[in-house]
Short mmCIF file of C-alpha atoms in Angstrom, two decimals:
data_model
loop_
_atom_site.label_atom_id
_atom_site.label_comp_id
_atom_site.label_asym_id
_atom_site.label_seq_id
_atom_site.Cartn_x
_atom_site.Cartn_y
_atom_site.Cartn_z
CA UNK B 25 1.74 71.04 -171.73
CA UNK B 26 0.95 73.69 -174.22
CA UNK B 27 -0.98 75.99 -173.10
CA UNK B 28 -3.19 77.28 -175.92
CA UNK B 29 -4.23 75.60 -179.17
CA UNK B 30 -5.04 77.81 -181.75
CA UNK B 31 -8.44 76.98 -182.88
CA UNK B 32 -9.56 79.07 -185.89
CA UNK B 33 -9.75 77.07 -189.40
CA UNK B 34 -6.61 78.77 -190.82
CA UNK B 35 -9.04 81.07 -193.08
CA UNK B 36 -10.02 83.68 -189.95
CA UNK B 37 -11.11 87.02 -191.39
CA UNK B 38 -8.83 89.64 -189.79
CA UNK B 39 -10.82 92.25 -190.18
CA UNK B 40 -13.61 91.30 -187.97
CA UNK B 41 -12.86 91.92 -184.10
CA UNK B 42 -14.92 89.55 -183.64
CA UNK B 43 -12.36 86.44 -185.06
CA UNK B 44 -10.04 87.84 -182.11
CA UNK B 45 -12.43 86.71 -178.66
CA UNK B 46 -10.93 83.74 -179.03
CA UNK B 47 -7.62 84.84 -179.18
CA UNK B 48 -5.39 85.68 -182.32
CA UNK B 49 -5.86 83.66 -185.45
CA UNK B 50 -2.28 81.71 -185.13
CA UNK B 51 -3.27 78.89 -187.66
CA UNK B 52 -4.20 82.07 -189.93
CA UNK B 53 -1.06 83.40 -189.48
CA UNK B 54 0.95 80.26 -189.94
CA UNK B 55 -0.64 79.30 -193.28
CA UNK B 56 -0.09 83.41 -194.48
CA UNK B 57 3.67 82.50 -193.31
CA UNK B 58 4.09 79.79 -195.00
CA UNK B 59 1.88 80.31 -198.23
CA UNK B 60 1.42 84.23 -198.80
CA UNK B 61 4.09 86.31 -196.21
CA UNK B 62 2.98 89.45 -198.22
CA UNK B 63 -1.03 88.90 -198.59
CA UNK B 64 -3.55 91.45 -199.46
CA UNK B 65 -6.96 91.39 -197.70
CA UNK B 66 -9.68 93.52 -199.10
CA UNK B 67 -12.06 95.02 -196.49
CA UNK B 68 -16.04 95.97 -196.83
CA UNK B 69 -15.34 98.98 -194.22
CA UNK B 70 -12.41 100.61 -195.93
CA UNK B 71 -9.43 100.10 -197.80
CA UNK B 72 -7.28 97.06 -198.33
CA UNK B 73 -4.47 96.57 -196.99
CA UNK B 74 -0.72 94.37 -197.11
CA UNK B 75 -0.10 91.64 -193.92
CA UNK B 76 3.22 91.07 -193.18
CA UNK B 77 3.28 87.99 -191.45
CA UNK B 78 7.21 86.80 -191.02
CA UNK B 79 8.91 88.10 -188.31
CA UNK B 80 12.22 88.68 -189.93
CA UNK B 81 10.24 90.82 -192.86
CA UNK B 82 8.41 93.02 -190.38
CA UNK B 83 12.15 93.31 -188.59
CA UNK B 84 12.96 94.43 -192.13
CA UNK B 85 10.89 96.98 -192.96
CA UNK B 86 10.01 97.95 -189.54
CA UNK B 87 13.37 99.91 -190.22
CA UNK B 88 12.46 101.55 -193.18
CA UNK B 89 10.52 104.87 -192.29
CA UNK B 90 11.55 106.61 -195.34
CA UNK B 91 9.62 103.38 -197.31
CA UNK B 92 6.72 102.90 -194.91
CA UNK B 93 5.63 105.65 -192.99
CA UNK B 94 3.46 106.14 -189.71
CA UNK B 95 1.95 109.45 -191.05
CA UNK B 96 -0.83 108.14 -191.83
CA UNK B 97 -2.11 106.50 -188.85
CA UNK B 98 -0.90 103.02 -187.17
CA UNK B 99 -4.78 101.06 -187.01
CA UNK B 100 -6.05 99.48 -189.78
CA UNK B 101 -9.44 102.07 -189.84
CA UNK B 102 -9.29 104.90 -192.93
CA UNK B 103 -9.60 108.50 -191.65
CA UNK B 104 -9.23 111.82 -193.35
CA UNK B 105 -6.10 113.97 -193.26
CA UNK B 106 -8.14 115.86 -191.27
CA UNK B 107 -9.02 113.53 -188.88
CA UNK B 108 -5.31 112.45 -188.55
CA UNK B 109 -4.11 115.86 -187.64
CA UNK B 110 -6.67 116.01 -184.67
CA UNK B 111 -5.92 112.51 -182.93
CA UNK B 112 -2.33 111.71 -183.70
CA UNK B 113 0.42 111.20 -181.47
CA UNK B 114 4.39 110.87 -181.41
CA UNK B 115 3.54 107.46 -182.59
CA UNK B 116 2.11 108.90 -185.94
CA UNK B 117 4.77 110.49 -186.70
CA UNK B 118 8.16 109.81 -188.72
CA UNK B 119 11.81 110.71 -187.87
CA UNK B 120 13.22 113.20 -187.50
CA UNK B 121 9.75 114.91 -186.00
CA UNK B 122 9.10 111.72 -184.25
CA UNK B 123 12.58 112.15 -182.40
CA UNK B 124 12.28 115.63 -181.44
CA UNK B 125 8.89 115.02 -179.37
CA UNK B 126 10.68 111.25 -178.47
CA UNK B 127 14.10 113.32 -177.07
CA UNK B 128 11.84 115.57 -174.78
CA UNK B 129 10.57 112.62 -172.62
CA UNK B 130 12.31 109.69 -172.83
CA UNK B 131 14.91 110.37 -170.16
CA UNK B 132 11.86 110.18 -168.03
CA UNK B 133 11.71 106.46 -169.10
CA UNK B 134 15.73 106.14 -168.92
CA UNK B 135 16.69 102.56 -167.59
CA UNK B 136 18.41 105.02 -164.64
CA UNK B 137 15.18 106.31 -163.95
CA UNK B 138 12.75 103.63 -164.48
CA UNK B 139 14.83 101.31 -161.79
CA UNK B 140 15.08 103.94 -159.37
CA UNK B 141 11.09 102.49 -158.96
CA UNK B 142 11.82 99.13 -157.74
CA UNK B 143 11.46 99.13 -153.94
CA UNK B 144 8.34 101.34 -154.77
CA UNK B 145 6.78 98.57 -157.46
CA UNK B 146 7.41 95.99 -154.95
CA UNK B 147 5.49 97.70 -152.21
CA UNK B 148 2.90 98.08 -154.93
CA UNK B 149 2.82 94.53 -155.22
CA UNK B 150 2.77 93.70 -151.69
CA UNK B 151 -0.43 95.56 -151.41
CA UNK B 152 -2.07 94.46 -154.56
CA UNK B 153 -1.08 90.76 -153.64
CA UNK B 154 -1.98 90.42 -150.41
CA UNK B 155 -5.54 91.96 -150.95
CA UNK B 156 -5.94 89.49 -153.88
CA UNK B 157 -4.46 86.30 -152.00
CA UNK B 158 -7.18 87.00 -149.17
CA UNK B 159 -9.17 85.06 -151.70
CA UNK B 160 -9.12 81.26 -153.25
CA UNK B 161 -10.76 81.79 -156.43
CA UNK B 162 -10.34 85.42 -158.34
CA UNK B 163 -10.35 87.41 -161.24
CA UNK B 164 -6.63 87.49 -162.22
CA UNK B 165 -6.95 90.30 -164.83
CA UNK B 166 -9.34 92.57 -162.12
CA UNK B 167 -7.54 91.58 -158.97
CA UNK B 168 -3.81 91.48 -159.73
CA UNK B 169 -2.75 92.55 -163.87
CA UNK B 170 -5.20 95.72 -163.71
CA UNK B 171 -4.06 97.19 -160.44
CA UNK B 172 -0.53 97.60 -160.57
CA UNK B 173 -0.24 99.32 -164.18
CA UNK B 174 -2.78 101.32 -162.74
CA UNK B 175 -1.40 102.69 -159.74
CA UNK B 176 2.50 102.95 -161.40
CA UNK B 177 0.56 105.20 -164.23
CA UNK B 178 -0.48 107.63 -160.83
CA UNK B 179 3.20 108.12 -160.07
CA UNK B 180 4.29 108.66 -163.32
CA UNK B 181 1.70 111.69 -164.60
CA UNK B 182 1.07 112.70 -160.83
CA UNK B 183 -2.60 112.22 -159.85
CA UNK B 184 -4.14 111.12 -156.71
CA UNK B 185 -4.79 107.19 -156.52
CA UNK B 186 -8.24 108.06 -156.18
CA UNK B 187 -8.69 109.19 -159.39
CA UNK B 188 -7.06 105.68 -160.95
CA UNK B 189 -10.08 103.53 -161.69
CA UNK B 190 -11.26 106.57 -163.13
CA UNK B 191 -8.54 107.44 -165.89
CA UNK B 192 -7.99 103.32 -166.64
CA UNK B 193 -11.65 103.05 -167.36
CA UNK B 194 -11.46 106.09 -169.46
CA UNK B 195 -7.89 104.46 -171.05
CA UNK B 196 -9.78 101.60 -171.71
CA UNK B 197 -12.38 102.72 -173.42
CA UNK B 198 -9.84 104.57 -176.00
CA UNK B 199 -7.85 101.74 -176.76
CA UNK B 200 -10.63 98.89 -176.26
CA UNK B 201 -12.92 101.01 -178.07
CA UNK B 202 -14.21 98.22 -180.13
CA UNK B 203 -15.01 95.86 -176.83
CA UNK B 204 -18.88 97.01 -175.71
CA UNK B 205 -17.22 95.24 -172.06
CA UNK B 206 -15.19 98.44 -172.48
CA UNK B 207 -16.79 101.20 -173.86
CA UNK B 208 -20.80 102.33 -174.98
CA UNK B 209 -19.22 103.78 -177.98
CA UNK B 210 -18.11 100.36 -180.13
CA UNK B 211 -16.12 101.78 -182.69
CA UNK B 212 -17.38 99.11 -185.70
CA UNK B 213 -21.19 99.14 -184.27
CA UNK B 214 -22.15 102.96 -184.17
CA UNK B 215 -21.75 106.10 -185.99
CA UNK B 216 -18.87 107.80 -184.76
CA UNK B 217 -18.75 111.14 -186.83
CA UNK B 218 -19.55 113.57 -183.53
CA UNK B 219 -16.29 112.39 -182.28
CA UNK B 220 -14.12 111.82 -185.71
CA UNK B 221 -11.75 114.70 -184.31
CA UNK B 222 -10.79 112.86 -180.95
CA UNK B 223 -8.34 111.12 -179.97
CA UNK B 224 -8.70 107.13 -180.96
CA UNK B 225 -12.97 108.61 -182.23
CA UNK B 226 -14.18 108.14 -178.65
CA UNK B 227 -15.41 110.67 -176.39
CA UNK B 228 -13.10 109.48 -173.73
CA UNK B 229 -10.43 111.55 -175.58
CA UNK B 230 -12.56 114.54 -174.58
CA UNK B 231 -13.24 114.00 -171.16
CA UNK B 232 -9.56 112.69 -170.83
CA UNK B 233 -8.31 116.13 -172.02
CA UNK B 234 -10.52 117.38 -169.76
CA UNK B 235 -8.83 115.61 -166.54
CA UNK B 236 -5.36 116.92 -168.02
CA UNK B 237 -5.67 120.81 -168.54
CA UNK B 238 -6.96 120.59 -164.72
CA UNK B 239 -4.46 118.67 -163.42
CA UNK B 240 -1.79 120.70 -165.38
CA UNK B 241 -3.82 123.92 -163.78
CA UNK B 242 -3.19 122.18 -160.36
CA UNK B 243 0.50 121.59 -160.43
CA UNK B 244 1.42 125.25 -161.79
CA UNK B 245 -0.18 126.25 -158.96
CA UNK B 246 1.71 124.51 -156.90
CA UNK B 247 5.04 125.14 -158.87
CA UNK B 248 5.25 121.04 -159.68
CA UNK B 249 7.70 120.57 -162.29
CA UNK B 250 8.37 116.57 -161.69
CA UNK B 251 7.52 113.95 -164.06
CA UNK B 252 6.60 113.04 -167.73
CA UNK B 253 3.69 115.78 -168.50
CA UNK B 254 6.17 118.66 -167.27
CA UNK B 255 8.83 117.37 -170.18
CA UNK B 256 6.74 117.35 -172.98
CA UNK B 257 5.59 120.79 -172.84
CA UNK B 258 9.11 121.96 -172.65
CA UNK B 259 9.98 124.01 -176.28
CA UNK B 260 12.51 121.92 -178.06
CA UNK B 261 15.80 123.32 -179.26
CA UNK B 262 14.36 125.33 -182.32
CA UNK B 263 12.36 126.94 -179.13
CA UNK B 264 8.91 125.72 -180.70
CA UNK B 265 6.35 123.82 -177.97
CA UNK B 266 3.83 121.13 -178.79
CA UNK B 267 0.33 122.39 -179.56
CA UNK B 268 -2.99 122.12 -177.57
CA UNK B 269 -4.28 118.91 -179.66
CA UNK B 270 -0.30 117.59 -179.27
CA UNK B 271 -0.82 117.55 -175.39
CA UNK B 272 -4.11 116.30 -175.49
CA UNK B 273 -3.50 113.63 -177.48
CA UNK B 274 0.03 112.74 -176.02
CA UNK B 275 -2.13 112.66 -172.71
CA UNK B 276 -4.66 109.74 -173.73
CA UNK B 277 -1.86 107.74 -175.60
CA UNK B 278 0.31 107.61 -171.98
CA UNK B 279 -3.34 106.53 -170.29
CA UNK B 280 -4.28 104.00 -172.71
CA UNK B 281 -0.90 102.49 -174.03
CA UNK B 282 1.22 103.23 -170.88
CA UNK B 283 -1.11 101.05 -169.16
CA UNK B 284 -2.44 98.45 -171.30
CA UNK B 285 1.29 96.98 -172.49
CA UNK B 286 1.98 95.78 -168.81
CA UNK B 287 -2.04 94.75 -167.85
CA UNK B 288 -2.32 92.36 -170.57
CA UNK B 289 1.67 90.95 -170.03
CA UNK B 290 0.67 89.91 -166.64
CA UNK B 291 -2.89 88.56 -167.39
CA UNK B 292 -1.16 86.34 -169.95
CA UNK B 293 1.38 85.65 -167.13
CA UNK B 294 -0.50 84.12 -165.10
CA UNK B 295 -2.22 82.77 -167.84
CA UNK B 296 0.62 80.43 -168.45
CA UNK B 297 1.40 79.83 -164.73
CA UNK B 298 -1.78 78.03 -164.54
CA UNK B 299 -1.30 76.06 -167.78
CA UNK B 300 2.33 75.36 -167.66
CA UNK B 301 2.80 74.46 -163.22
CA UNK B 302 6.75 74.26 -163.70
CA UNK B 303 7.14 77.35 -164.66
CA UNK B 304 6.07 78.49 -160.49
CA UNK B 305 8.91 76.53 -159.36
CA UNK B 306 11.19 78.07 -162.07
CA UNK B 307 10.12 81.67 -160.76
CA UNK B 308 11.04 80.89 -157.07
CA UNK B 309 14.45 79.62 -158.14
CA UNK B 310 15.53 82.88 -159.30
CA UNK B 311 16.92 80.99 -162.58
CA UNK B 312 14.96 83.22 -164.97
CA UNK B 313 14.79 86.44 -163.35
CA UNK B 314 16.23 88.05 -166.17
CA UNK B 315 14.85 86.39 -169.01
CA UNK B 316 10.91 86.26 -167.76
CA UNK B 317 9.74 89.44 -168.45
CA UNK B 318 10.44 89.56 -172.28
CA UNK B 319 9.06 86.18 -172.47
CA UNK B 320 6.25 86.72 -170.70
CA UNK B 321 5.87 89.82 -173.37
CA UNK B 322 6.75 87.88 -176.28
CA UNK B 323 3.34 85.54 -175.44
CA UNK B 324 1.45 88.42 -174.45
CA UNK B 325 1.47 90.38 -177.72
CA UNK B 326 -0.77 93.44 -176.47
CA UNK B 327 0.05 94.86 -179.79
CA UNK B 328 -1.30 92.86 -182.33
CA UNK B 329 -0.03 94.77 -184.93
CA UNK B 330 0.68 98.68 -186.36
CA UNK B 331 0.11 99.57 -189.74
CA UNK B 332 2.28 101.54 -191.86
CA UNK B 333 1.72 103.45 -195.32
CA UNK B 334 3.32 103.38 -198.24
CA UNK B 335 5.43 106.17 -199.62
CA UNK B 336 6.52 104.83 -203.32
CA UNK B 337 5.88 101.43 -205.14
CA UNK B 338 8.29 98.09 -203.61
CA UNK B 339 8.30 94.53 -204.04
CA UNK B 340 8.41 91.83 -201.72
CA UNK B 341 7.85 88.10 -202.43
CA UNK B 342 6.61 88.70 -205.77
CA UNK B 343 3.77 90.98 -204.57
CA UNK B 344 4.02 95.30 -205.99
CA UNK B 345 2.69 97.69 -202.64
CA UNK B 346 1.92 100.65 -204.27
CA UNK B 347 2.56 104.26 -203.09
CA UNK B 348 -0.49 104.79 -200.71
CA UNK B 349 -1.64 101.75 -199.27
CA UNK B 350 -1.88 100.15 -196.32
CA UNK B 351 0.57 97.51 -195.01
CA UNK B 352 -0.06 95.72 -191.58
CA UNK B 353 2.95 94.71 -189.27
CA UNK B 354 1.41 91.92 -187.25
CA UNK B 355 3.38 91.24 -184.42
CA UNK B 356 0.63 88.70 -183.12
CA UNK B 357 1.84 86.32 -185.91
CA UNK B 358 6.00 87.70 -186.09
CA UNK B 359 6.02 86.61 -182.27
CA UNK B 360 4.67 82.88 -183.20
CA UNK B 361 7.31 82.46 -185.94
CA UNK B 362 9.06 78.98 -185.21
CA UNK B 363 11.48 80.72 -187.89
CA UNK B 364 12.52 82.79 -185.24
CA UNK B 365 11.20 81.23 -181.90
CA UNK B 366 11.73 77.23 -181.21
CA UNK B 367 8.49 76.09 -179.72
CA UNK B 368 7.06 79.06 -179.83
CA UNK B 369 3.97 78.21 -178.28
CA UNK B 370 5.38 76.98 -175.10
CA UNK B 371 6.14 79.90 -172.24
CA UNK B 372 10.09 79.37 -172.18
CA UNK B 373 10.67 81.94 -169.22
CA UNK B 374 14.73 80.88 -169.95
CA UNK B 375 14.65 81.85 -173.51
CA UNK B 376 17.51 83.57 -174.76
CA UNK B 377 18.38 85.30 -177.52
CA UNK B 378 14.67 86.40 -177.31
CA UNK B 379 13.78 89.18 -180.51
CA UNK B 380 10.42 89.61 -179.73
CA UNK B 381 8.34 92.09 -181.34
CA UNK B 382 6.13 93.73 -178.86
CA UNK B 383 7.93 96.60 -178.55
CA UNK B 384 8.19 97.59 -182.03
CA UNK B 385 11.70 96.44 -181.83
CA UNK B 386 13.84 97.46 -185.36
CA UNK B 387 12.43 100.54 -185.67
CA UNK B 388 12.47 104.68 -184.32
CA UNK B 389 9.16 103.84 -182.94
CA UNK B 390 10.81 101.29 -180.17
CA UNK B 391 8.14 101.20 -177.26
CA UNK B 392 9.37 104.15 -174.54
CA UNK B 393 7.63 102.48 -172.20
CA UNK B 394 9.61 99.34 -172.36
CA UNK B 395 11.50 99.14 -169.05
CA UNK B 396 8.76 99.91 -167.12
CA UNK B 397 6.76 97.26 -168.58
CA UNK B 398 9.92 94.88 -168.29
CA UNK B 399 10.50 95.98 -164.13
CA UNK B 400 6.71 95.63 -163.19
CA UNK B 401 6.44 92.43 -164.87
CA UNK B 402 9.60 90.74 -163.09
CA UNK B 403 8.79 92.02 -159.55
CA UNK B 404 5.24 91.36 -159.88
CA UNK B 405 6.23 87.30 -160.72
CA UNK B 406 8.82 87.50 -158.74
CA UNK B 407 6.41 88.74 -155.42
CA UNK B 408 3.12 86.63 -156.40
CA UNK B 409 6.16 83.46 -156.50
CA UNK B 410 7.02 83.78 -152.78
CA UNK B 411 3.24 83.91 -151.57
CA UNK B 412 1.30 80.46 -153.67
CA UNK B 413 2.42 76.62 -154.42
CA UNK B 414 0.06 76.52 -156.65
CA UNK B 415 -2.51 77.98 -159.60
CA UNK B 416 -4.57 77.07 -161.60
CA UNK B 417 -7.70 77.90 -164.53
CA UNK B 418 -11.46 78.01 -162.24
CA UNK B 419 -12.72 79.01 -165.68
CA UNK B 420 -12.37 80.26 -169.14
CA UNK B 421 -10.55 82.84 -169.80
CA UNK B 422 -11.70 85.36 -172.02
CA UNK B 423 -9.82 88.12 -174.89
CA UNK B 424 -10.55 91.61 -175.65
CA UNK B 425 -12.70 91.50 -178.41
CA UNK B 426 -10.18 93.69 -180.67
CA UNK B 427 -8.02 92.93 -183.60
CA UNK B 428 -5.56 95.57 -182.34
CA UNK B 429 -5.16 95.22 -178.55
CA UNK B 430 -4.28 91.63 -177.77
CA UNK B 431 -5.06 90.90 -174.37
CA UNK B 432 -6.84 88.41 -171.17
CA UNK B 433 -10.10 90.62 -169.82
CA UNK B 434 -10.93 88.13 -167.77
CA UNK B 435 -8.90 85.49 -165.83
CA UNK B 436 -10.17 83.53 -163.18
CA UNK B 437 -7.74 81.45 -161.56
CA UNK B 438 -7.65 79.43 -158.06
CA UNK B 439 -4.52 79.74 -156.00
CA UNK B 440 -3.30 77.69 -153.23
CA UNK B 441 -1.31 79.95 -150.62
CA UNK B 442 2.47 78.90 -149.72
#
């Protein structure tokens, strides 16, 4: 059974956040594939920009940071230099500033240290499934996907669990700030000037930053030097340390991305559990346990794309970029590619070779959080297998409305217990 039929006409505006509550555009993307690989779309509320479409061209010049540079900003939305200075992160940045800031925390996010969290994720999940399974009929994306991001996210930065649904909301309304289910501050519906200087143009960024020079306060106080926040405001070998804004910003981006990668991989999860019923039985086998996860992620897509910039003129299928503009990675359509993915909208939890893109594979910018994503998604299968026979839709699912976050805000399913 396939589990989702695209739906759009082939002719979606991508633009318009609104095309994406029904999910991404794939017979959009298929026709730019096939017809226009390199297509320019002008836009009413900004400048134009470049979709790269193919998965093997965005594998291309996903490698080319002297060419295409994340300096500019990685959303489609125009701001001043300005206003780039104030809200970027490590992930607007190019080599080799991108890996100094990278080399200062990703040890924290070593495979060593990310599987040293097993037993702990599984206990996670115990708790988080067993509250969930007390009912038939549930929110999948509230009850199950939400939480255990969530709570992994407290033991990473080091803040009480009760402050969770606090920081998530506040994550959410960052990174969903175009989603009025998310946020009072719609990014395409409002004026946004007061707040053009925070992080993602949201006054979550503010409150966020907020919550972190307090909680930093807290743990020099107590002489806490563990964990993620402690590394990146070490100085760097040329002695220099990242700036107020840096932290700040560095802050909101692990609250918002750290946690929305992994939410919206599980939602789509058990999406396709409840589409697709032999893929339970393939779960309790143990068959796929280490092949799942990055399929699961490949489907998911919670990046729908990043944009890049132009640094000189290029060429590609008979199209000129020129020095300045805009060009759009969309991962959305590179991880539908039945160029590079056989049936690719079928949930193959055994595929292998599987060169997905979610993770901004090919390139410096290669997701840090990646096998932390990978380990919550496999034990969270692997412990919501043991406890059901059974699942299945008890409604419609609905998307983020968002052309840049991909993702299932709403999920309901009906389980039957084992």
């Amino acid at each position: 059974m396939t589990i989702w039929t695209p739906s759009d006409d082939g002719q979606a505006d991508l633009t318009s956040h609104d095309t994406f509550v029904s999910g991404p555009p794939h017979n959009t993307f298929a026709r730019m594939r096939a017809e226009d690989p390199m297509a320019w779309t002008e836009w009413d509320a900004g400048e134009g920009f470049w979709s790269v479409t193919r998965h093997a061209d965005i594998l291309t010049l996903n490698r080319q940071t002297d060419l295409l540079s994340s300096a500019r900003g990685i959303r489609m939305e125009d701001q001043t230099y300005e206003e780039y200075l104030a809200r970027r992160t490590f992930q607007e940045t190019d080599p080799p500033e991108h890996t100094r800031t990278r080399m200062k925390v990703m040890k924290a996010f070593s495979p060593r240290v990310v599987g040293a969290f097993e037993e702990q994720i599984r206990d996670l999940c115990d708790t988080i499934l067993d509250q969930a399974l007390q009912h038939d009929t549930f929110d999948a994306t509230k009850l199950i996907a939400r939480q255990l991001p969530m709570l992994m996210l407290g033991r990473i930065i080091g803040t009480p669990d009760e402050d969770l649904p606090w920081l998530v909301e506040k994550g959410d309304a960052l990174i969903a700030n175009t989603d009025p289910d998310f946020t009072e501050h719609v990014l395409d519906r409002m004026t946004t000037d007061e707040y053009r200087l925070m992080p993602f143009n949201s006054p979550a960024g503010a409150e966020l930053y907020n919550y972190a020079k307090d909680l930093m306060a807290s743990k020099a106080a107590r002489g806490d030097t563990e964990g993620v926040l402690h590394l990146i405001l070490q100085p760097d070998e040329n002695g220099e340390t990242i700036s107020e804004t840096e932290f700040r910003n560095f802050f909101c981006l692990l609250v918002a991305a750290g946690n929305d990668t992994t939410r919206y991989s599980i939602a789509a999860g058990i999406q396709a559990m409840a589409h697709q019923p032999e893929l339970l039985a393939q779960i309790q086998s143990g068959a796929v346990d280490d092949t799942m996860a990055d399929e699961i992620i490949r489907w998911a897509t919670p990046a729908l794309y990043f944009r890049r910039t132009a640094t000189r003129d290029f060429d590609m299928h008979g199209k000129t970029v020129k020095a300045g503009d805009k060009v759009l990675y969309w991962f959305a359509s590179g991880n539908r590619d039945d160029a590079a993915f056989d049936d690719p909208f079928r949930v193959d939890l055994a595929r292998k070779p599987n060169k997905h893109l979610s993770f901004g594979q090919g390139g410096p910018h290669l997701c840090l959080g990646m096998h932390l994503a990978r380990l919550e998604v496999r034990v969270l299968f692997q412990e919501l297998a043991k406890r059901i026979s059974g699942i299945e839709p008890a409604g419609e699912h609905k998307f983020l409305r968002s052309n840049f976050v991909g993702g299932i805000k709403e999920l309901p399913v009906r389980v039957t217990r084992a």
